[in-house]
Amino acid sequence: MAEVIILPSPTAAGSLVADEIVRLVQRRPDAVLGLATGSTPLPVYKALVPRLQGVDVSQVRGFALDEYVGLPEGDPESYRAVIEREVVRPLGLDPARIQVPKGSLDGIEHAGEDYERALTEAGGVDIQLLGIGTDGHIGFNEPGSSFASLTRVKTLTEQTREDNARFFPSIDDVPVHCITQGLGTIMRARHLVLLAFGAGKADAVAGAVEGAVTASLPGSAVQLHPHATVIVDEAAASSLRFADYYRYAFANKPAWQGL
Ligand code: GLP
């Protein structure tokens, strides 16, 4: 079972994860970070800014989880643009060391394979940040995604397009296709950190952590990972059956363990 940590706020979660990332970078200056988009990881990036002052990040590498297919180059809602705006620039990372799957139509047939190769050549991801969609998707692996899947083009569900319409002028502007690391790709990361905040995520979180392991709820793949940490606020924890146990276990967590 994944370790579940219930914290009072997204800010507290951001601090906890940022501390872990700083420890990683200090130990391994060329650490490979698995970057996620969406609103959920923003508190982590925010907490990293002051913590990375004076830390050498020039060798840090990063791989984003996913990208929309077919957006014009430089579109501000492309995940390439979001990662540059929210992560690369504020943290002072080297843009040449940060990769995002290529969503341009030109070359899309081999973009998945290219990304898998780049990930393998980098030696894999040290710590993978994950959000979760209200339908239980991680990355853009919608329900039904194989647990063995690799980076590939997928079709977004109507639910995901509606959820993400807030970033676009209208739902018709939300791309229909995406390219995403597969569940098999994500599972190769050495440490998974799944974050979820707000009541809207409560059912997805309970399903992922305590429900059946099933492709119908891709986030449930975390139950099969040897080192997965799920960090939620009280609202996102509100459907968890064993919440008291998670609180008890975290309160008694040995100090040497880290995350
Ligand atoms: C998006 C992203 C996911 C993200 C999820 C939740 O569709 N592709 O990586 O985890 O939706 O988004 P948010 O964090 O904004 O709730």
mmCIF file with all atom_site columns, C-alpha atoms and ligand atoms in Angstrom, residues 37-41 65-66 79 131-133 137 139-140 160 164 166 201, ligand 1:
data_model
loop_
_atom_site.group_PDB
_atom_site.id
_atom_site.type_symbol
_atom_site.label_atom_id
_atom_site.label_alt_id
_atom_site.label_comp_id
_atom_site.label_asym_id
_atom_site.label_entity_id
_atom_site.label_seq_id
_atom_site.pdbx_PDB_ins_code
_atom_site.Cartn_x
_atom_site.Cartn_y
_atom_site.Cartn_z
_atom_site.occupancy
_atom_site.B_iso_or_equiv
_atom_site.pdbx_formal_charge
_atom_site.auth_seq_id
_atom_site.auth_comp_id
_atom_site.auth_asym_id
_atom_site.auth_atom_id
_atom_site.pdbx_PDB_model_num
ATOM   1  C CA . THR A 1 37  ? 1.241   20.183 -14.745 1.00 0.00 ? 37  THR A CA 1
ATOM   2  C CA . GLY A 1 38  ? -2.232  21.154 -13.525 1.00 0.00 ? 38  GLY A CA 1
ATOM   3  C CA . SER A 1 39  ? -2.953  23.239 -10.423 1.00 0.00 ? 39  SER A CA 1
ATOM   4  C CA . THR A 1 40  ? -2.044  20.535 -7.917  1.00 0.00 ? 40  THR A CA 1
ATOM   5  C CA . PRO A 1 41  ? 1.791   20.614 -8.016  1.00 0.00 ? 41  PRO A CA 1
ATOM   6  C CA . LEU A 1 65  ? 4.383   13.702 -17.908 1.00 0.00 ? 65  LEU A CA 1
ATOM   7  C CA . ASP A 1 66  ? 2.301   14.772 -20.841 1.00 0.00 ? 66  ASP A CA 1
ATOM   8  C CA . TYR A 1 79  ? 2.382   21.978 -21.247 1.00 0.00 ? 79  TYR A CA 1
ATOM   9  C CA . GLY A 1 131 ? -1.789  14.899 -9.722  1.00 0.00 ? 131 GLY A CA 1
ATOM   10 C CA . ILE A 1 132 ? -4.966  12.921 -10.267 1.00 0.00 ? 132 ILE A CA 1
ATOM   11 C CA . GLY A 1 133 ? -7.920  13.734 -12.500 1.00 0.00 ? 133 GLY A CA 1
ATOM   12 C CA . HIS A 1 137 ? -6.318  9.568  -14.525 1.00 0.00 ? 137 HIS A CA 1
ATOM   13 C CA . GLY A 1 139 ? -0.619  11.921 -16.525 1.00 0.00 ? 139 GLY A CA 1
ATOM   14 C CA . PHE A 1 140 ? -3.251  11.721 -19.221 1.00 0.00 ? 140 PHE A CA 1
ATOM   15 C CA . THR A 1 160 ? -11.073 15.701 -18.753 1.00 0.00 ? 160 THR A CA 1
ATOM   16 C CA . ASN A 1 164 ? -9.443  21.517 -18.426 1.00 0.00 ? 164 ASN A CA 1
ATOM   17 C CA . ARG A 1 166 ? -11.036 26.548 -17.701 1.00 0.00 ? 166 ARG A CA 1
ATOM   18 C CA . LYS A 1 201 ? -10.644 14.677 -5.639  1.00 0.00 ? 201 LYS A CA 1
HETATM 19 C C1 . GLP B 2 .   ? -4.550  17.247 -16.101 1.00 0.00 ? 1   GLP B C1 1
HETATM 20 C C2 . GLP B 2 .   ? -3.104  16.714 -16.207 1.00 0.00 ? 1   GLP B C2 1
HETATM 21 C C3 . GLP B 2 .   ? -2.783  15.785 -15.079 1.00 0.00 ? 1   GLP B C3 1
HETATM 22 C C4 . GLP B 2 .   ? -3.271  16.410 -13.804 1.00 0.00 ? 1   GLP B C4 1
HETATM 23 C C5 . GLP B 2 .   ? -4.774  16.451 -13.774 1.00 0.00 ? 1   GLP B C5 1
HETATM 24 C C6 . GLP B 2 .   ? -5.345  17.180 -12.564 1.00 0.00 ? 1   GLP B C6 1
HETATM 25 O O1 . GLP B 2 .   ? -5.401  16.772 -17.062 1.00 0.00 ? 1   GLP B O1 1
HETATM 26 N N1 . GLP B 2 .   ? -2.777  16.071 -17.437 1.00 0.00 ? 1   GLP B N1 1
HETATM 27 O O2 . GLP B 2 .   ? -1.377  15.539 -15.061 1.00 0.00 ? 1   GLP B O2 1
HETATM 28 O O3 . GLP B 2 .   ? -2.844  15.649 -12.713 1.00 0.00 ? 1   GLP B O3 1
HETATM 29 O O4 . GLP B 2 .   ? -5.295  16.960 -14.964 1.00 0.00 ? 1   GLP B O4 1
HETATM 30 O O5 . GLP B 2 .   ? -5.294  18.553 -12.738 1.00 0.00 ? 1   GLP B O5 1
HETATM 31 P P1 . GLP B 2 .   ? -5.382  19.582 -11.531 1.00 0.00 ? 1   GLP B P1 1
HETATM 32 O O6 . GLP B 2 .   ? -4.135  19.370 -10.751 1.00 0.00 ? 1   GLP B O6 1
HETATM 33 O O7 . GLP B 2 .   ? -5.436  20.938 -12.156 1.00 0.00 ? 1   GLP B O7 1
HETATM 34 O O8 . GLP B 2 .   ? -6.598  19.225 -10.765 1.00 0.00 ? 1   GLP B O8 1
#
